[in-house]
Amino acid sequence: MLDEVPVALQMWELSGGELTRTWASEEARRRADLPCDRAQLAAACQAQAPAVLEWPGEADTWWRVQITPLGGTSVLAAFMDITAHRAHLRSLRASEHLNGEILSRLQEGVVVVDMDARVVVVNDAAAALFGVAVQDIADRPVSGIPVDLLDDHGHLLSDEQQPLTRALLGEEVSDQVVRFVRRDGSLLWVEIHANPLRDEHGEQYGAVASYDDVTARVEQDRRTRHEADHDALTGLANRRALERTLEAALGRAAARSRAVGVVMLDLDGFKAINDTRGHAAGDSALREVAARLRRCVRERDLVARLGGDEFVVVLTDLDRVDAVADSVERVREALTPSFDDMELRAAIGVALYPSDGGTADDLLAHADRAMYVDKGARNGSLR
């Protein structure tokens, strides 16, 4: 049975060592450009087995010759013009080679999977990001890639949250930044884009994902954000972070009918430390106060430095008002032990939401006034 509709047909017979064309179709008789490899035809007549041959013709043409045995030493040769087909194959091979070259030179990692989530294309950059060799990934399930993906909170992404899984379900994923945990324990921040792949009829046949190492960018962004929100000397939150955090705490408290406490501290006599012992001693004292304040509050509370020798503690999500008094007592006790022959003393003012104000500005102003009242009423010192 012929695989395709032939352009021309010929019958050949081998008799007494002589190869003779015994019949030809009208088109075969008309066309003088049909190739003929007499040695292969003679071998086919002797073999009496189906065969498919490819012969070059004139003017860079190519022909597929399908041999059908007829019995004895005769065969039927059916000629199909495959010039365009071979040109397409050459173009396809060149395209595949070019695509391979492009993929291998890309700095971004690229992975293509089929609808069974099996890796069909992976480039060197992707393998390097995953920390494995290309052959360890290619033609294997994508679930076998030895990398854990974490979100920006450090939570492990489930299978359903994986970018390629989402793309296989038809979703387009853009600019998803995740943290890679490779099997050697090393960590990378990676930006992923993933998209479904569809043919000309709109049928999905797979998905593609690109991976870009953005570790340097993410770490720089984090450093920049940290510097914008923290005091360089003590590492505590600065005024900007304080106001933002306090406003958020007030919003949560209003929604949950909870209280918020603001405790403001001013170190007495701090100027004298700088004047008599130098700024290095003053800086050490400020860092020590910051460390002690951190230790005497809950993890969800905030300790901030307003500047100079003023500090603020925000006590969030309080279910009872007297919890503020307990915290103030802990603060006073934390400052009691001397540090490098310096006694740490502070005036303290307290404001409570909702009784003393409903906004961050109101509470900070109330605590500031209360602190100066305490400062005038006591003989605190830092010497």
mmCIF file of C-alpha atoms in Angstrom:
data_model
loop_
_atom_site.group_PDB
_atom_site.id
_atom_site.type_symbol
_atom_site.label_atom_id
_atom_site.label_comp_id
_atom_site.label_asym_id
_atom_site.label_seq_id
_atom_site.Cartn_x
_atom_site.Cartn_y
_atom_site.Cartn_z
ATOM 1 C CA MET A 1 0.000 0.000 0.000
ATOM 2 C CA LEU A 2 1.330 3.396 -0.963
ATOM 3 C CA ASP A 3 1.762 5.930 1.880
ATOM 4 C CA GLU A 4 1.122 8.982 -0.290
ATOM 5 C CA VAL A 5 -0.351 9.821 -3.678
ATOM 6 C CA PRO A 6 2.566 9.376 -6.102
ATOM 7 C CA VAL A 7 3.481 11.702 -8.932
ATOM 8 C CA ALA A 8 4.569 8.842 -11.197
ATOM 9 C CA LEU A 9 4.661 5.013 -11.257
ATOM 10 C CA GLN A 10 7.140 2.646 -12.869
ATOM 11 C CA MET A 11 7.485 -1.146 -12.982
ATOM 12 C CA TRP A 12 10.933 -2.686 -13.099
ATOM 13 C CA GLU A 13 12.120 -6.258 -13.645
ATOM 14 C CA LEU A 14 15.490 -7.861 -13.167
ATOM 15 C CA SER A 15 16.039 -10.698 -15.639
ATOM 16 C CA GLY A 16 19.308 -12.394 -16.480
ATOM 17 C CA GLY A 17 21.160 -9.664 -14.648
ATOM 18 C CA GLU A 18 19.542 -6.999 -16.809
ATOM 19 C CA LEU A 19 17.267 -4.341 -15.252
ATOM 20 C CA THR A 20 14.393 -3.308 -17.493
ATOM 21 C CA ARG A 21 11.555 -0.828 -17.064
ATOM 22 C CA THR A 22 8.520 -2.807 -18.141
ATOM 23 C CA TRP A 23 5.838 -0.188 -17.613
ATOM 24 C CA ALA A 24 5.425 3.484 -16.720
ATOM 25 C CA SER A 25 2.446 5.685 -16.032
ATOM 26 C CA GLU A 26 1.711 8.547 -18.401
ATOM 27 C CA GLU A 27 3.245 11.083 -15.996
ATOM 28 C CA ALA A 28 6.331 8.879 -15.591
ATOM 29 C CA ARG A 29 6.761 8.703 -19.376
ATOM 30 C CA ARG A 30 6.274 12.458 -19.713
ATOM 31 C CA ARG A 31 8.738 13.489 -17.028
ATOM 32 C CA ALA A 32 12.368 13.255 -17.999
ATOM 33 C CA ASP A 33 13.553 14.611 -14.621
ATOM 34 C CA LEU A 34 12.732 11.503 -12.606
ATOM 35 C CA PRO A 35 15.914 10.115 -11.033
ATOM 36 C CA CYS A 36 16.962 6.498 -11.408
ATOM 37 C CA ASP A 37 19.407 4.567 -9.243
ATOM 38 C CA ARG A 38 19.705 1.345 -11.174
ATOM 39 C CA ALA A 39 21.841 -0.380 -8.541
ATOM 40 C CA GLN A 40 19.239 0.199 -5.817
ATOM 41 C CA LEU A 41 16.413 -0.850 -8.139
ATOM 42 C CA ALA A 42 18.228 -4.082 -9.031
ATOM 43 C CA ALA A 43 18.809 -4.813 -5.345
ATOM 44 C CA ALA A 44 15.125 -4.146 -4.628
ATOM 45 C CA CYS A 45 14.054 -6.552 -7.371
ATOM 46 C CA GLN A 46 16.208 -9.260 -5.867
ATOM 47 C CA ALA A 47 15.210 -8.555 -2.255
ATOM 48 C CA GLN A 48 11.445 -8.501 -2.938
ATOM 49 C CA ALA A 49 10.870 -6.486 0.240
ATOM 50 C CA PRO A 50 9.086 -3.159 0.700
ATOM 51 C CA ALA A 51 11.496 -0.232 0.851
ATOM 52 C CA VAL A 52 11.499 3.545 0.850
ATOM 53 C CA LEU A 53 14.361 5.272 -0.937
ATOM 54 C CA GLU A 54 15.226 8.956 -1.313
ATOM 55 C CA TRP A 55 16.955 10.087 -4.497
ATOM 56 C CA PRO A 56 18.200 13.506 -5.561
ATOM 57 C CA GLY A 57 16.816 14.799 -8.844
ATOM 58 C CA GLU A 58 17.606 17.616 -11.182
ATOM 59 C CA ALA A 59 17.681 21.283 -10.104
ATOM 60 C CA ASP A 60 17.998 20.454 -6.388
ATOM 61 C CA THR A 61 14.819 18.371 -6.347
ATOM 62 C CA TRP A 62 14.385 15.330 -4.104
ATOM 63 C CA TRP A 63 12.191 12.288 -4.601
ATOM 64 C CA ARG A 64 10.903 9.622 -2.300
ATOM 65 C CA VAL A 65 10.655 6.266 -4.086
ATOM 66 C CA GLN A 66 8.425 3.703 -2.457
ATOM 67 C CA ILE A 67 9.240 0.157 -3.561
ATOM 68 C CA THR A 68 6.485 -2.454 -3.570
ATOM 69 C CA PRO A 69 7.468 -6.047 -4.454
ATOM 70 C CA LEU A 70 5.313 -7.642 -7.189
ATOM 71 C CA GLY A 71 6.677 -11.171 -7.027
ATOM 72 C CA GLY A 72 9.394 -12.883 -8.998
ATOM 73 C CA THR A 73 11.964 -10.205 -9.653
ATOM 74 C CA SER A 74 9.599 -7.318 -10.367
ATOM 75 C CA VAL A 75 8.846 -4.206 -8.267
ATOM 76 C CA LEU A 76 6.601 -1.170 -8.476
ATOM 77 C CA ALA A 77 8.357 2.160 -7.901
ATOM 78 C CA ALA A 78 6.134 5.062 -6.850
ATOM 79 C CA PHE A 79 7.709 8.543 -7.054
ATOM 80 C CA MET A 80 6.731 11.356 -4.638
ATOM 81 C CA ASP A 81 8.237 14.861 -4.897
ATOM 82 C CA ILE A 82 9.617 15.662 -1.412
ATOM 83 C CA THR A 83 11.603 18.761 -2.334
ATOM 84 C CA ALA A 84 9.388 21.082 -0.276
ATOM 85 C CA HIS A 85 9.253 18.574 2.572
ATOM 86 C CA ARG A 86 13.041 18.336 2.764
ATOM 87 C CA ALA A 87 13.339 22.116 2.630
ATOM 88 C CA HIS A 88 10.902 22.317 5.523
ATOM 89 C CA LEU A 89 12.923 19.759 7.477
ATOM 90 C CA ARG A 90 16.120 21.716 6.831
ATOM 91 C CA SER A 91 14.405 24.881 8.002
ATOM 92 C CA LEU A 92 13.022 23.090 11.045
ATOM 93 C CA ARG A 93 16.424 21.653 11.945
ATOM 94 C CA ALA A 94 18.008 25.067 11.490
ATOM 95 C CA SER A 95 15.289 26.609 13.640
ATOM 96 C CA GLU A 96 15.742 23.978 16.336
ATOM 97 C CA HIS A 97 19.497 24.520 16.237
ATOM 98 C CA LEU A 98 19.004 28.279 16.445
ATOM 99 C CA ASN A 99 16.514 27.925 19.286
ATOM 100 C CA GLY A 100 18.936 25.641 21.067
ATOM 101 C CA GLU A 101 21.720 28.174 20.597
ATOM 102 C CA ILE A 102 19.476 30.975 21.864
ATOM 103 C CA LEU A 103 18.349 28.960 24.891
ATOM 104 C CA SER A 104 21.907 27.978 25.743
ATOM 105 C CA ARG A 105 23.051 31.593 25.600
ATOM 106 C CA LEU A 106 20.156 33.023 27.612
ATOM 107 C CA GLN A 107 21.060 34.238 31.086
ATOM 108 C CA GLU A 108 17.499 33.459 32.190
ATOM 109 C CA GLY A 109 16.580 29.885 32.923
ATOM 110 C CA VAL A 110 13.874 28.366 30.692
ATOM 111 C CA VAL A 111 11.841 25.218 31.302
ATOM 112 C CA VAL A 112 9.131 23.825 29.001
ATOM 113 C CA VAL A 113 6.828 21.033 30.155
ATOM 114 C CA ASP A 114 4.156 19.002 28.394
ATOM 115 C CA MET A 115 0.627 18.478 29.698
ATOM 116 C CA ASP A 116 1.867 15.598 31.842
ATOM 117 C CA ALA A 117 4.174 18.068 33.638
ATOM 118 C CA ARG A 118 7.211 16.383 32.127
ATOM 119 C CA VAL A 119 10.220 18.536 31.239
ATOM 120 C CA VAL A 120 10.737 18.589 27.468
ATOM 121 C CA VAL A 121 13.099 21.588 27.249
ATOM 122 C CA VAL A 122 15.523 22.956 29.835
ATOM 123 C CA ASN A 123 18.512 25.209 29.253
ATOM 124 C CA ASP A 124 21.843 25.451 31.041
ATOM 125 C CA ALA A 125 20.861 28.604 32.928
ATOM 126 C CA ALA A 126 17.830 26.886 34.472
ATOM 127 C CA ALA A 127 19.893 23.871 35.500
ATOM 128 C CA ALA A 128 22.453 26.183 37.104
ATOM 129 C CA LEU A 129 19.735 27.949 39.083
ATOM 130 C CA PHE A 130 18.378 24.604 40.253
ATOM 131 C CA GLY A 131 21.886 23.500 41.175
ATOM 132 C CA VAL A 132 21.827 20.345 39.020
ATOM 133 C CA ALA A 133 22.925 19.192 35.569
ATOM 134 C CA VAL A 134 20.620 19.465 32.536
ATOM 135 C CA GLN A 135 20.451 15.670 32.207
ATOM 136 C CA ASP A 136 19.121 15.452 35.768
ATOM 137 C CA ILE A 137 16.033 17.440 34.722
ATOM 138 C CA ALA A 138 15.374 16.757 31.039
ATOM 139 C CA ASP A 139 12.608 14.272 30.201
ATOM 140 C CA ARG A 140 11.650 13.914 33.858
ATOM 141 C CA PRO A 141 8.641 15.069 35.893
ATOM 142 C CA VAL A 142 8.937 18.701 36.931
ATOM 143 C CA SER A 143 8.131 17.596 40.479
ATOM 144 C CA GLY A 144 11.517 15.878 40.512
ATOM 145 C CA ILE A 145 13.460 19.156 40.326
ATOM 146 C CA PRO A 146 15.285 19.201 43.686
ATOM 147 C CA VAL A 147 14.356 22.749 44.699
ATOM 148 C CA ASP A 148 11.877 23.950 47.333
ATOM 149 C CA LEU A 149 10.039 27.203 46.578
ATOM 150 C CA LEU A 150 9.223 29.548 49.473
ATOM 151 C CA ASP A 151 7.124 32.694 49.400
ATOM 152 C CA ASP A 152 8.413 36.001 50.797
ATOM 153 C CA HIS A 153 7.185 34.966 54.254
ATOM 154 C CA GLY A 154 9.226 31.778 54.159
ATOM 155 C CA HIS A 155 6.236 29.468 53.647
ATOM 156 C CA LEU A 156 6.645 26.450 51.360
ATOM 157 C CA LEU A 157 4.597 26.698 48.151
ATOM 158 C CA SER A 158 2.190 23.828 47.672
ATOM 159 C CA ASP A 159 2.037 21.920 44.390
ATOM 160 C CA GLU A 160 -1.019 23.959 43.396
ATOM 161 C CA GLN A 161 0.884 27.210 43.980
ATOM 162 C CA GLN A 162 3.835 26.261 41.789
ATOM 163 C CA PRO A 163 4.076 28.629 38.779
ATOM 164 C CA LEU A 164 4.340 25.840 36.186
ATOM 165 C CA THR A 165 1.410 23.991 37.735
ATOM 166 C CA ARG A 166 -0.686 27.140 37.527
ATOM 167 C CA ALA A 167 0.372 27.672 33.910
ATOM 168 C CA LEU A 168 -0.625 24.088 33.043
ATOM 169 C CA LEU A 169 -4.075 24.979 34.388
ATOM 170 C CA GLY A 170 -4.231 27.874 31.924
ATOM 171 C CA GLU A 171 -3.126 30.685 34.230
ATOM 172 C CA GLU A 172 -0.560 33.317 33.276
ATOM 173 C CA VAL A 173 1.938 33.985 36.066
ATOM 174 C CA SER A 174 3.971 37.200 36.005
ATOM 175 C CA ASP A 175 6.684 38.616 38.265
ATOM 176 C CA GLN A 176 6.300 36.009 41.001
ATOM 177 C CA VAL A 177 9.332 36.319 43.275
ATOM 178 C CA VAL A 178 10.085 33.207 45.314
ATOM 179 C CA ARG A 179 12.994 31.886 47.303
ATOM 180 C CA PHE A 180 14.790 28.801 46.021
ATOM 181 C CA VAL A 181 16.124 26.346 48.588
ATOM 182 C CA ARG A 182 18.463 24.058 46.673
ATOM 183 C CA ARG A 183 19.443 20.594 47.778
ATOM 184 C CA ASP A 184 22.844 21.819 48.999
ATOM 185 C CA GLY A 185 21.038 24.262 51.303
ATOM 186 C CA SER A 186 21.930 27.386 49.322
ATOM 187 C CA LEU A 187 19.289 30.090 48.914
ATOM 188 C CA LEU A 188 18.378 32.270 45.939
ATOM 189 C CA TRP A 189 15.674 34.818 45.225
ATOM 190 C CA VAL A 190 14.192 34.075 41.790
ATOM 191 C CA GLU A 191 11.612 35.902 39.680
ATOM 192 C CA ILE A 192 9.391 33.538 37.697
ATOM 193 C CA HIS A 193 7.129 34.085 34.700
ATOM 194 C CA ALA A 194 5.015 31.151 33.502
ATOM 195 C CA ASN A 195 2.530 30.862 30.652
ATOM 196 C CA PRO A 196 0.458 28.148 28.980
ATOM 197 C CA LEU A 197 1.522 27.062 25.481
ATOM 198 C CA ARG A 198 -1.222 26.760 22.865
ATOM 199 C CA ASP A 199 -1.263 25.666 19.223
ATOM 200 C CA GLU A 200 -2.848 27.543 16.328
ATOM 201 C CA HIS A 201 -6.249 26.094 17.267
ATOM 202 C CA GLY A 202 -6.022 27.308 20.848
ATOM 203 C CA GLU A 203 -5.408 23.845 22.289
ATOM 204 C CA GLN A 204 -2.961 23.850 25.164
ATOM 205 C CA TYR A 205 -0.043 21.465 24.777
ATOM 206 C CA GLY A 206 2.189 22.513 27.663
ATOM 207 C CA ALA A 207 3.634 25.423 29.617
ATOM 208 C CA VAL A 208 6.829 27.456 29.698
ATOM 209 C CA ALA A 209 8.506 29.195 32.632
ATOM 210 C CA SER A 210 11.433 31.582 32.795
ATOM 211 C CA TYR A 211 13.606 31.984 35.890
ATOM 212 C CA ASP A 212 15.729 35.040 36.676
ATOM 213 C CA ASP A 213 18.110 35.245 39.642
ATOM 214 C CA VAL A 214 17.134 38.487 41.438
ATOM 215 C CA THR A 215 18.950 37.783 44.708
ATOM 216 C CA ALA A 216 21.091 40.925 44.516
ATOM 217 C CA ARG A 217 18.074 43.106 43.707
ATOM 218 C CA VAL A 218 15.895 41.678 46.483
ATOM 219 C CA GLU A 219 18.628 41.940 49.113
ATOM 220 C CA GLN A 220 19.385 45.526 48.079
ATOM 221 C CA ASP A 221 15.670 46.386 48.248
ATOM 222 C CA ARG A 222 15.490 44.874 51.719
ATOM 223 C CA ARG A 223 18.543 46.794 52.871
ATOM 224 C CA THR A 224 17.071 49.994 51.484
ATOM 225 C CA ARG A 225 13.720 49.396 53.196
ATOM 226 C CA HIS A 226 15.462 48.493 56.453
ATOM 227 C CA GLU A 227 17.581 51.639 56.340
ATOM 228 C CA ALA A 228 14.512 53.750 55.579
ATOM 229 C CA ASP A 229 12.631 52.358 58.598
ATOM 230 C CA HIS A 230 15.387 51.859 61.181
ATOM 231 C CA ASP A 231 17.720 53.911 63.290
ATOM 232 C CA ALA A 232 21.289 53.352 62.122
ATOM 233 C CA LEU A 233 22.827 53.455 65.619
ATOM 234 C CA THR A 234 20.508 51.142 67.554
ATOM 235 C CA GLY A 235 18.748 49.163 64.827
ATOM 236 C CA LEU A 236 15.392 50.154 66.336
ATOM 237 C CA ALA A 237 12.464 51.398 64.303
ATOM 238 C CA ASN A 238 12.639 55.121 63.461
ATOM 239 C CA ARG A 239 9.879 57.725 63.609
ATOM 240 C CA ARG A 240 8.572 56.830 60.155
ATOM 241 C CA ALA A 241 8.200 53.145 61.039
ATOM 242 C CA LEU A 242 6.791 54.063 64.455
ATOM 243 C CA GLU A 243 3.992 56.177 63.014
ATOM 244 C CA ARG A 244 3.091 53.583 60.383
ATOM 245 C CA THR A 245 3.092 50.716 62.886
ATOM 246 C CA LEU A 246 1.115 52.690 65.460
ATOM 247 C CA GLU A 247 -1.580 53.628 62.953
ATOM 248 C CA ALA A 248 -1.884 49.964 61.899
ATOM 249 C CA ALA A 249 -2.092 48.865 65.544
ATOM 250 C CA LEU A 250 -4.864 51.388 66.181
ATOM 251 C CA GLY A 251 -6.818 50.087 63.204
ATOM 252 C CA ARG A 252 -6.606 46.509 64.486
ATOM 253 C CA ALA A 253 -7.508 47.597 68.013
ATOM 254 C CA ALA A 254 -10.597 49.440 66.781
ATOM 255 C CA ALA A 255 -11.748 46.389 64.845
ATOM 256 C CA ARG A 256 -11.194 44.023 67.786
ATOM 257 C CA SER A 257 -12.154 46.324 70.673
ATOM 258 C CA ARG A 258 -8.634 46.125 72.091
ATOM 259 C CA ALA A 259 -6.346 48.708 73.689
ATOM 260 C CA VAL A 260 -2.976 50.088 72.598
ATOM 261 C CA GLY A 261 -0.364 51.569 74.918
ATOM 262 C CA VAL A 262 2.308 54.120 74.042
ATOM 263 C CA VAL A 263 5.242 54.451 76.450
ATOM 264 C CA MET A 264 7.669 57.331 75.825
ATOM 265 C CA LEU A 265 11.063 57.528 77.534
ATOM 266 C CA ASP A 266 13.604 60.322 77.826
ATOM 267 C CA LEU A 267 17.048 59.536 79.297
ATOM 268 C CA ASP A 268 17.929 62.161 81.873
ATOM 269 C CA GLY A 269 21.386 63.718 81.811
ATOM 270 C CA PHE A 270 22.378 62.114 78.538
ATOM 271 C CA LYS A 271 24.092 65.306 77.317
ATOM 272 C CA ALA A 272 26.451 65.114 80.266
ATOM 273 C CA ILE A 273 27.578 61.636 79.171
ATOM 274 C CA ASN A 274 28.508 62.938 75.731
ATOM 275 C CA ASP A 275 30.248 65.960 77.256
ATOM 276 C CA THR A 276 32.251 64.109 79.910
ATOM 277 C CA ARG A 277 32.855 60.660 78.432
ATOM 278 C CA GLY A 278 32.631 61.326 74.725
ATOM 279 C CA HIS A 279 30.182 60.395 71.993
ATOM 280 C CA ALA A 280 31.410 56.799 71.804
ATOM 281 C CA ALA A 281 30.311 56.241 75.417
ATOM 282 C CA GLY A 282 27.001 57.937 74.691
ATOM 283 C CA ASP A 283 26.426 55.724 71.648
ATOM 284 C CA SER A 284 27.203 52.610 73.718
ATOM 285 C CA ALA A 285 24.677 53.701 76.330
ATOM 286 C CA LEU A 286 21.979 54.233 73.677
ATOM 287 C CA ARG A 287 22.621 50.787 72.177
ATOM 288 C CA GLU A 288 22.431 49.225 75.641
ATOM 289 C CA VAL A 289 19.106 50.937 76.373
ATOM 290 C CA ALA A 290 17.752 49.733 73.014
ATOM 291 C CA ALA A 291 18.785 46.139 73.758
ATOM 292 C CA ARG A 292 17.208 46.219 77.231
ATOM 293 C CA LEU A 293 13.947 47.662 75.933
ATOM 294 C CA ARG A 294 13.710 44.939 73.294
ATOM 295 C CA ARG A 295 14.121 42.244 75.930
ATOM 296 C CA CYS A 296 11.345 43.499 78.194
ATOM 297 C CA VAL A 297 8.509 43.683 75.607
ATOM 298 C CA ARG A 298 6.662 41.073 73.582
ATOM 299 C CA GLU A 299 7.732 40.143 70.065
ATOM 300 C CA ARG A 300 4.642 41.805 68.577
ATOM 301 C CA ASP A 301 5.347 45.105 70.367
ATOM 302 C CA LEU A 302 7.500 47.823 68.811
ATOM 303 C CA VAL A 303 10.498 49.667 70.245
ATOM 304 C CA ALA A 304 11.537 52.826 68.382
ATOM 305 C CA ARG A 305 14.080 55.587 68.770
ATOM 306 C CA LEU A 306 12.743 59.038 68.015
ATOM 307 C CA GLY A 307 16.196 60.583 67.985
ATOM 308 C CA GLY A 308 18.660 61.803 70.577
ATOM 309 C CA ASP A 309 17.849 60.098 73.863
ATOM 310 C CA GLU A 310 14.097 59.587 73.308
ATOM 311 C CA PHE A 311 12.553 56.149 72.862
ATOM 312 C CA VAL A 312 8.986 54.910 72.346
ATOM 313 C CA VAL A 313 7.459 51.518 73.087
ATOM 314 C CA VAL A 314 4.163 50.602 71.384
ATOM 315 C CA LEU A 315 2.209 47.899 73.208
ATOM 316 C CA THR A 316 -0.252 46.379 70.758
ATOM 317 C CA ASP A 317 -3.388 44.270 71.021
ATOM 318 C CA LEU A 318 -3.911 44.680 74.784
ATOM 319 C CA ASP A 319 -6.935 42.976 76.303
ATOM 320 C CA ARG A 320 -6.622 44.799 79.651
ATOM 321 C CA VAL A 321 -5.558 48.334 80.547
ATOM 322 C CA ASP A 322 -3.356 47.386 83.523
ATOM 323 C CA ALA A 323 -1.049 45.528 81.124
ATOM 324 C CA VAL A 324 0.489 48.923 80.329
ATOM 325 C CA ALA A 325 1.438 49.463 83.969
ATOM 326 C CA ASP A 326 3.045 46.012 84.030
ATOM 327 C CA SER A 327 5.077 46.886 80.940
ATOM 328 C CA VAL A 328 6.187 50.224 82.397
ATOM 329 C CA GLU A 329 7.392 48.415 85.511
ATOM 330 C CA ARG A 330 9.375 45.980 83.377
ATOM 331 C CA VAL A 331 10.931 48.921 81.525
ATOM 332 C CA ARG A 332 11.985 50.572 84.795
ATOM 333 C CA GLU A 333 13.440 47.294 86.059
ATOM 334 C CA ALA A 334 15.292 46.783 82.777
ATOM 335 C CA LEU A 335 16.996 50.164 83.165
ATOM 336 C CA THR A 336 17.910 49.649 86.826
ATOM 337 C CA PRO A 337 21.234 47.746 86.442
ATOM 338 C CA SER A 338 24.158 50.085 85.788
ATOM 339 C CA PHE A 339 26.035 49.916 82.518
ATOM 340 C CA ASP A 340 29.765 50.636 82.357
ATOM 341 C CA ASP A 341 29.553 52.590 85.608
ATOM 342 C CA MET A 342 26.610 54.586 84.277
ATOM 343 C CA GLU A 343 23.233 54.518 85.944
ATOM 344 C CA LEU A 344 20.425 54.422 83.421
ATOM 345 C CA ARG A 345 17.438 56.511 84.429
ATOM 346 C CA ALA A 346 14.558 57.801 82.355
ATOM 347 C CA ALA A 347 11.432 59.886 82.600
ATOM 348 C CA ILE A 348 8.444 57.921 81.318
ATOM 349 C CA GLY A 349 5.121 59.068 79.908
ATOM 350 C CA VAL A 350 2.200 56.822 78.988
ATOM 351 C CA ALA A 351 -0.790 57.193 76.659
ATOM 352 C CA LEU A 352 -3.575 54.655 76.214
ATOM 353 C CA TYR A 353 -5.900 54.077 73.289
ATOM 354 C CA PRO A 354 -8.788 54.783 73.235
ATOM 355 C CA SER A 355 -8.986 56.842 76.447
ATOM 356 C CA ASP A 356 -6.109 59.265 75.676
ATOM 357 C CA GLY A 357 -6.555 59.660 71.939
ATOM 358 C CA GLY A 358 -7.686 58.009 68.742
ATOM 359 C CA THR A 359 -4.776 58.751 66.397
ATOM 360 C CA ALA A 360 -1.044 58.184 66.428
ATOM 361 C CA ASP A 361 -0.375 61.921 66.704
ATOM 362 C CA ASP A 362 -2.791 62.283 69.629
ATOM 363 C CA LEU A 363 -1.233 59.396 71.563
ATOM 364 C CA LEU A 364 2.354 60.487 70.940
ATOM 365 C CA ALA A 365 1.531 64.033 72.017
ATOM 366 C CA HIS A 366 -0.223 62.794 75.171
ATOM 367 C CA ALA A 367 2.680 60.487 76.068
ATOM 368 C CA ASP A 368 5.152 63.320 75.474
ATOM 369 C CA ARG A 369 3.297 65.630 77.858
ATOM 370 C CA ALA A 370 3.062 62.880 80.464
ATOM 371 C CA MET A 371 6.802 62.198 80.122
ATOM 372 C CA TYR A 372 7.694 65.814 80.834
ATOM 373 C CA VAL A 373 5.368 65.829 83.833
ATOM 374 C CA ASP A 374 7.233 62.772 85.129
ATOM 375 C CA LYS A 375 10.549 64.435 84.332
ATOM 376 C CA GLY A 376 9.651 67.439 86.431
ATOM 377 C CA ALA A 377 8.295 65.357 89.303
ATOM 378 C CA ARG A 378 11.292 63.045 89.755
ATOM 379 C CA ASN A 379 15.025 63.323 89.962
ATOM 380 C CA GLY A 380 16.018 60.804 87.297
ATOM 381 C CA SER A 381 19.581 60.958 86.020
ATOM 382 C CA LEU A 382 22.028 59.285 83.690
ATOM 383 C CA ARG A 383 25.534 59.909 84.967
#
